Amino acid sequence: MIGITLRDVSFQYTKNNFALKNLTLDIPAGAFLGVIGSNGSGKSTFSYLLNGIIPNLINGALTGEVLIDDVPTSNKKTAFFAKQIGMVFQDPDFSLFNLTVKEEIEFGIKNLKLDNMEERTQKALQIVDLQKFENRDPQTLSLGEKQKVCLASVLAMNTKYIVLDEPSAMLDYKGSFELYQILAELHKQGRTIISIEHDTDFLWQFATDILLLDNGSKAAYGSKQHIFNNTALLKNLGIKIPNMHL
Ligand SMILES: Nc1ncnc2c1ncn2[C@@H]1O[C@H](COP(=O)(O)OP(=O)(O)OP(=O)(O)O)[C@@H](O)[C@H]1O
Ligand SMILES: [Mg+2]
């Protein structure tokens, strides 16, 4: 299948402690998937499955199978998946280690041996409105600005899949709304977007589908209309019911 497939995937960081449990689902290419669930429900762990960070870089016990466009993640190194899946981590410090903002963005482009580096870098900086910071040390930026640098790095790589782990948590409302507008535009151009997001209003406005995780298990998965109209389930799992008049 063109897209991402999980077949009965379970993952334990430590013995007898399931961060993810028996996940089976297909995310077709072209979807805009919102992933929701309470703290510790396995959302970040789920995102690590999608580009091979699990099992290639994180220790633990993985069972089942994850396929990206029919390629099992356990068969290839993470560099293979980095070309197809851009990842904005929950903690921006995870990704920032270059001396300037510009070098930070160039790093991914060089790594993937992509052409038009200057053009890609400038366009990405422009999208997140950080051109004025291109020579700053990323470590001296505010959290939201750091998050935007990570986003720009991913945008510059122009990957088929974009995964974001709580991008709005560090951005102000205007920044978050603009980010979702950028994602909506990329989605319209055919990219697959997967966004872990606590703010269900953004997902109601921009996502197509929702995955609801509870304690590492799939509590619900389907169209946003289907999931968000199940208000009893959302209430039960402590998820904010979005304003569906937006
Ligand atoms: N490196 C680790 N070692 C052991 N347990 C871990 C590790 N990372 C995460 N966990 C556990 O796995 C479970 C899922 O964590 P995860 O970070 O995926 O949750 P989350 O849904 O992203 O939470 P949040 O909303 O707080 O970001 C939690 O119970 C967490 O304590
Ligand atoms: Mg998380």
GROMACS .gro file of C-alpha atoms and ligand atoms in nm:
model
  278
    1MET     CA    1   0.000   0.000   0.000
    2ILE     CA    2   0.121   0.353  -0.072
    3GLY     CA    3   0.118   0.500   0.274
    4ILE     CA    4   0.202   0.377   0.620
    5THR     CA    5   0.087   0.040   0.750
    6LEU     CA    6   0.110  -0.092   1.105
    7ARG     CA    7   0.046  -0.460   1.157
    8ASP     CA    8  -0.014  -0.562   1.517
    9VAL     CA    9   0.262  -0.336   1.649
   10SER     CA   10   0.355  -0.340   2.015
   11PHE     CA   11   0.651  -0.168   2.177
   12GLN     CA   12   0.802  -0.185   2.525
   13TYR     CA   13   1.079   0.049   2.640
   14THR     CA   14   1.118  -0.172   2.946
   15LYS     CA   15   0.993  -0.520   3.018
   16ASN     CA   16   0.619  -0.567   3.072
   17ASN     CA   17   0.553  -0.200   3.014
   18PHE     CA   18   0.369  -0.150   2.687
   19ALA     CA   19   0.405   0.201   2.543
   20LEU     CA   20   0.216   0.078   2.236
   21LYS     CA   21  -0.011  -0.222   2.218
   22ASN     CA   22  -0.146  -0.421   1.921
   23LEU     CA   23  -0.172  -0.128   1.682
   24THR     CA   24  -0.306  -0.218   1.340
   25LEU     CA   25  -0.388   0.059   1.097
   26ASP     CA   26  -0.335   0.198   0.748
   27ILE     CA   27  -0.256   0.564   0.691
   28PRO     CA   28  -0.308   0.616   0.318
   29ALA     CA   29  -0.073   0.858   0.143
   30GLY     CA   30  -0.243   1.195   0.113
   31ALA     CA   31  -0.411   1.187   0.455
   32PHE     CA   32  -0.388   1.466   0.710
   33LEU     CA   33  -0.392   1.262   1.028
   34GLY     CA   34  -0.432   1.411   1.374
   35VAL     CA   35  -0.308   1.195   1.662
   36ILE     CA   36  -0.465   1.260   2.001
   37GLY     CA   37  -0.454   1.102   2.345
   38SER     CA   38  -0.369   1.196   2.702
   39ASN     CA   39  -0.014   1.235   2.840
   40GLY     CA   40   0.173   0.907   2.824
   41SER     CA   41  -0.078   0.744   2.585
   42GLY     CA   42   0.203   0.665   2.338
   43LYS     CA   43   0.179   0.948   2.083
   44SER     CA   44   0.551   1.035   2.068
   45THR     CA   45   0.640   0.666   2.069
   46PHE     CA   46   0.400   0.618   1.776
   47SER     CA   47   0.581   0.895   1.585
   48TYR     CA   48   0.918   0.720   1.638
   49LEU     CA   49   0.781   0.416   1.458
   50LEU     CA   50   0.710   0.612   1.144
   51ASN     CA   51   1.067   0.686   1.041
   52GLY     CA   52   1.245   0.387   1.184
   53ILE     CA   53   1.380   0.562   1.497
   54ILE     CA   54   1.212   0.265   1.660
   55PRO     CA   55   1.365   0.006   1.627
   56ASN     CA   56   1.688   0.148   1.479
   57LEU     CA   57   1.786   0.408   1.739
   58ILE     CA   58   1.577   0.345   2.050
   59ASN     CA   59   1.621   0.036   2.263
   60GLY     CA   60   1.320  -0.173   2.349
   61ALA     CA   61   1.114  -0.467   2.233
   62LEU     CA   62   0.920  -0.421   1.911
   63THR     CA   63   0.681  -0.679   1.771
   64GLY     CA   64   0.467  -0.657   1.461
   65GLU     CA   65   0.554  -0.470   1.147
   66VAL     CA   66   0.567  -0.110   1.024
   67LEU     CA   67   0.575  -0.053   0.648
   68ILE     CA   68   0.641   0.277   0.473
   69ASP     CA   69   0.526   0.248   0.112
   70ASP     CA   70   0.557  -0.130   0.153
   71VAL     CA   71   0.914  -0.114   0.293
   72PRO     CA   72   0.946  -0.258   0.646
   73THR     CA   73   1.123  -0.008   0.875
   74SER     CA   74   1.322  -0.285   1.041
   75ASN     CA   75   1.500  -0.365   0.712
   76LYS     CA   76   1.658  -0.027   0.644
   77LYS     CA   77   1.865   0.235   0.822
   78THR     CA   78   1.698   0.558   0.940
   79ALA     CA   79   1.876   0.756   0.664
   80PHE     CA   80   1.661   0.572   0.410
   81PHE     CA   81   1.340   0.693   0.574
   82ALA     CA   82   1.469   1.046   0.643
   83LYS     CA   83   1.443   1.112   0.269
   84GLN     CA   84   1.072   1.043   0.278
   85ILE     CA   85   0.964   1.140   0.626
   86GLY     CA   86   1.040   1.476   0.784
   87MET     CA   87   1.003   1.485   1.159
   88VAL     CA   88   0.948   1.781   1.390
   89PHE     CA   89   1.013   1.646   1.741
   90GLN     CA   90   0.830   1.750   2.055
   91ASP     CA   91   1.156   1.881   2.203
   92PRO     CA   92   1.332   2.113   1.955
   93ASP     CA   93   1.665   2.067   2.136
   94PHE     CA   94   1.655   1.711   2.005
   95SER     CA   95   1.732   1.842   1.656
   96LEU     CA   96   1.934   2.162   1.703
   97PHE     CA   97   2.312   2.132   1.709
   98ASN     CA   98   2.448   2.362   1.439
   99LEU     CA   99   2.608   2.702   1.495
  100THR     CA  100   2.360   2.912   1.302
  101VAL     CA  101   1.995   2.887   1.201
  102LYS     CA  102   2.097   2.882   0.836
  103GLU     CA  103   2.343   2.596   0.887
  104GLU     CA  104   2.078   2.410   1.080
  105ILE     CA  105   1.848   2.414   0.778
  106GLU     CA  106   2.131   2.340   0.535
  107PHE     CA  107   2.235   2.039   0.740
  108GLY     CA  108   1.933   1.828   0.640
  109ILE     CA  109   1.958   1.935   0.276
  110LYS     CA  110   2.327   1.835   0.263
  111ASN     CA  111   2.260   1.515   0.446
  112LEU     CA  112   2.005   1.408   0.187
  113LYS     CA  113   2.227   1.543  -0.096
  114LEU     CA  114   1.946   1.761  -0.232
  115ASP     CA  115   2.000   2.033  -0.491
  116ASN     CA  116   1.922   2.409  -0.478
  117MET     CA  117   2.037   2.444  -0.118
  118GLU     CA  118   2.031   2.824  -0.102
  119GLU     CA  119   1.689   2.849  -0.262
  120ARG     CA  120   1.542   2.580  -0.038
  121THR     CA  121   1.691   2.740   0.274
  122GLN     CA  122   1.567   3.088   0.197
  123LYS     CA  123   1.219   2.967   0.107
  124ALA     CA  124   1.192   2.765   0.428
  125LEU     CA  125   1.312   3.060   0.638
  126GLN     CA  126   1.061   3.282   0.466
  127ILE     CA  127   0.772   3.044   0.535
  128VAL     CA  128   0.837   3.048   0.910
  129ASP     CA  129   0.932   3.416   0.901
  130LEU     CA  130   1.280   3.367   1.048
  131GLN     CA  131   1.495   3.527   0.777
  132LYS     CA  132   1.614   3.788   1.024
  133PHE     CA  133   1.756   3.512   1.244
  134GLU     CA  134   1.952   3.322   0.983
  135ASN     CA  135   2.289   3.395   1.147
  136ARG     CA  136   2.175   3.346   1.508
  137ASP     CA  137   2.289   3.059   1.726
  138PRO     CA  138   1.976   2.838   1.751
  139GLN     CA  139   2.045   2.783   2.121
  140THR     CA  140   1.983   3.153   2.186
  141LEU     CA  141   1.632   3.147   2.037
  142SER     CA  142   1.305   3.124   2.228
  143LEU     CA  143   1.134   2.783   2.235
  144GLY     CA  144   0.879   2.881   1.973
  145GLU     CA  145   1.151   3.019   1.747
  146LYS     CA  146   1.349   2.696   1.790
  147GLN     CA  147   1.041   2.498   1.694
  148LYS     CA  148   1.008   2.710   1.380
  149VAL     CA  149   1.372   2.637   1.288
  150CYS     CA  150   1.299   2.263   1.318
  151LEU     CA  151   0.991   2.308   1.103
  152ALA     CA  152   1.189   2.506   0.843
  153SER     CA  153   1.450   2.227   0.831
  154VAL     CA  154   1.178   1.976   0.754
  155LEU     CA  155   1.007   2.200   0.498
  156ALA     CA  156   1.339   2.254   0.319
  157MET     CA  157   1.372   1.880   0.265
  158ASN     CA  158   1.035   1.868   0.092
  159THR     CA  159   0.958   1.516   0.209
  160LYS     CA  160   0.653   1.316   0.106
  161TYR     CA  161   0.552   1.262   0.470
  162ILE     CA  162   0.569   1.522   0.746
  163VAL     CA  163   0.530   1.417   1.109
  164LEU     CA  164   0.495   1.679   1.383
  165ASP     CA  165   0.487   1.613   1.756
  166GLU     CA  166   0.276   1.881   1.926
  167PRO     CA  167   0.387   2.166   1.703
  168SER     CA  168   0.141   2.413   1.855
  169ALA     CA  169   0.258   2.351   2.213
  170MET     CA  170   0.543   2.597   2.176
  171LEU     CA  171   0.388   2.839   1.930
  172ASP     CA  172   0.151   3.124   2.005
  173TYR     CA  173  -0.197   3.117   1.855
  174LYS     CA  174  -0.101   3.318   1.548
  175GLY     CA  175   0.209   3.105   1.490
  176SER     CA  176   0.010   2.783   1.533
  177PHE     CA  177  -0.266   2.895   1.300
  178GLU     CA  178  -0.013   3.000   1.037
  179LEU     CA  179   0.166   2.667   1.078
  180TYR     CA  180  -0.159   2.476   1.015
  181GLN     CA  181  -0.227   2.691   0.711
  182ILE     CA  182   0.118   2.597   0.577
  183LEU     CA  183   0.045   2.229   0.649
  184ALA     CA  184  -0.295   2.256   0.480
  185GLU     CA  185  -0.128   2.399   0.170
  186LEU     CA  186   0.131   2.117   0.168
  187HIS     CA  187  -0.152   1.867   0.214
  188LYS     CA  188  -0.331   2.018  -0.083
  189GLN     CA  189  -0.014   1.968  -0.286
  190GLY     CA  190  -0.027   1.598  -0.202
  191ARG     CA  191   0.191   1.562   0.108
  192THR     CA  192   0.086   1.332   0.388
  193ILE     CA  193   0.070   1.515   0.721
  194ILE     CA  194   0.066   1.347   1.061
  195SER     CA  195   0.028   1.586   1.351
  196ILE     CA  196   0.021   1.495   1.718
  197GLU     CA  197  -0.191   1.771   1.865
  198HIS     CA  198  -0.367   1.850   2.190
  199ASP     CA  199  -0.563   2.137   2.039
  200THR     CA  200  -0.853   1.955   1.878
  201ASP     CA  201  -0.983   2.281   1.727
  202PHE     CA  202  -0.688   2.286   1.486
  203LEU     CA  203  -0.751   1.922   1.396
  204TRP     CA  204  -1.119   1.982   1.340
  205GLN     CA  205  -1.029   2.263   1.101
  206PHE     CA  206  -0.736   2.107   0.918
  207ALA     CA  207  -0.714   1.727   0.959
  208THR     CA  208  -0.896   1.464   0.755
  209ASP     CA  209  -0.860   1.170   0.996
  210ILE     CA  210  -0.800   1.114   1.367
  211LEU     CA  211  -0.620   0.843   1.561
  212LEU     CA  212  -0.709   0.836   1.929
  213LEU     CA  213  -0.462   0.655   2.153
  214ASP     CA  214  -0.541   0.536   2.502
  215ASN     CA  215  -0.273   0.366   2.709
  216GLY     CA  216  -0.082   0.263   2.397
  217SER     CA  217  -0.388   0.112   2.230
  218LYS     CA  218  -0.597   0.233   1.940
  219ALA     CA  219  -0.914   0.366   2.105
  220ALA     CA  220  -1.057   0.499   1.779
  221TYR     CA  221  -0.945   0.570   1.424
  222GLY     CA  222  -1.147   0.721   1.143
  223SER     CA  223  -1.265   1.038   0.977
  224LYS     CA  224  -1.252   1.347   1.198
  225GLN     CA  225  -1.632   1.378   1.175
  226HIS     CA  226  -1.672   1.022   1.299
  227ILE     CA  227  -1.423   1.054   1.587
  228PHE     CA  228  -1.513   1.404   1.706
  229ASN     CA  229  -1.884   1.328   1.705
  230ASN     CA  230  -1.825   1.045   1.951
  231THR     CA  231  -1.833   1.293   2.237
  232ALA     CA  232  -1.894   1.024   2.501
  233LEU     CA  233  -1.564   0.855   2.413
  234LEU     CA  234  -1.374   1.185   2.405
  235LYS     CA  235  -1.515   1.285   2.743
  236ASN     CA  236  -1.429   0.946   2.886
  237LEU     CA  237  -1.066   0.980   2.774
  238GLY     CA  238  -1.033   1.342   2.879
  239ILE     CA  239  -1.001   1.483   2.527
  240LYS     CA  240  -1.126   1.835   2.459
  241ILE     CA  241  -1.429   1.829   2.231
  242PRO     CA  242  -1.352   2.066   1.947
  243ASN     CA  243  -1.568   2.358   1.853
  244MET     CA  244  -1.728   2.203   1.548
  245HIS     CA  245  -1.879   2.533   1.440
  246LEU     CA  246  -1.535   2.660   1.340
  247LIG     N1  247   1.276   0.618   2.710
  247LIG     C1  248   1.176   0.565   2.780
  247LIG     N2  249   1.196   0.467   2.871
  247LIG     C2  250   1.094   0.412   2.940
  247LIG     N3  251   0.965   0.448   2.925
  247LIG     C3  252   0.939   0.545   2.836
  247LIG     C4  253   1.042   0.610   2.759
  247LIG     N4  254   0.984   0.702   2.680
  247LIG     C5  255   0.853   0.697   2.705
  247LIG     N5  256   0.824   0.603   2.798
  247LIG     C6  257   0.689   0.568   2.850
  247LIG     O1  258   0.609   0.525   2.742
  247LIG     C7  259   0.475   0.576   2.755
  247LIG     C8  260   0.437   0.655   2.632
  247LIG     O2  261   0.518   0.771   2.624
  247LIG     P1  262   0.505   0.879   2.509
  247LIG     O3  263   0.616   0.976   2.526
  247LIG     O4  264   0.495   0.808   2.379
  247LIG     O5  265   0.363   0.945   2.543
  247LIG     P2  266   0.291   1.073   2.480
  247LIG     O6  267   0.152   1.032   2.445
  247LIG     O7  268   0.376   1.130   2.374
  247LIG     O8  269   0.283   1.174   2.606
  247LIG     P3  270   0.287   1.337   2.610
  247LIG     O9  271   0.148   1.384   2.577
  247LIG    O10  272   0.320   1.364   2.753
  247LIG    O11  273   0.392   1.385   2.515
  247LIG     C9  274   0.475   0.658   2.883
  247LIG    O12  275   0.420   0.579   2.985
  247LIG    C10  276   0.622   0.687   2.909
  247LIG    O13  277   0.647   0.698   3.047
  248MG      MG  278   0.474   1.310   2.351
   0.00000   0.00000   0.00000
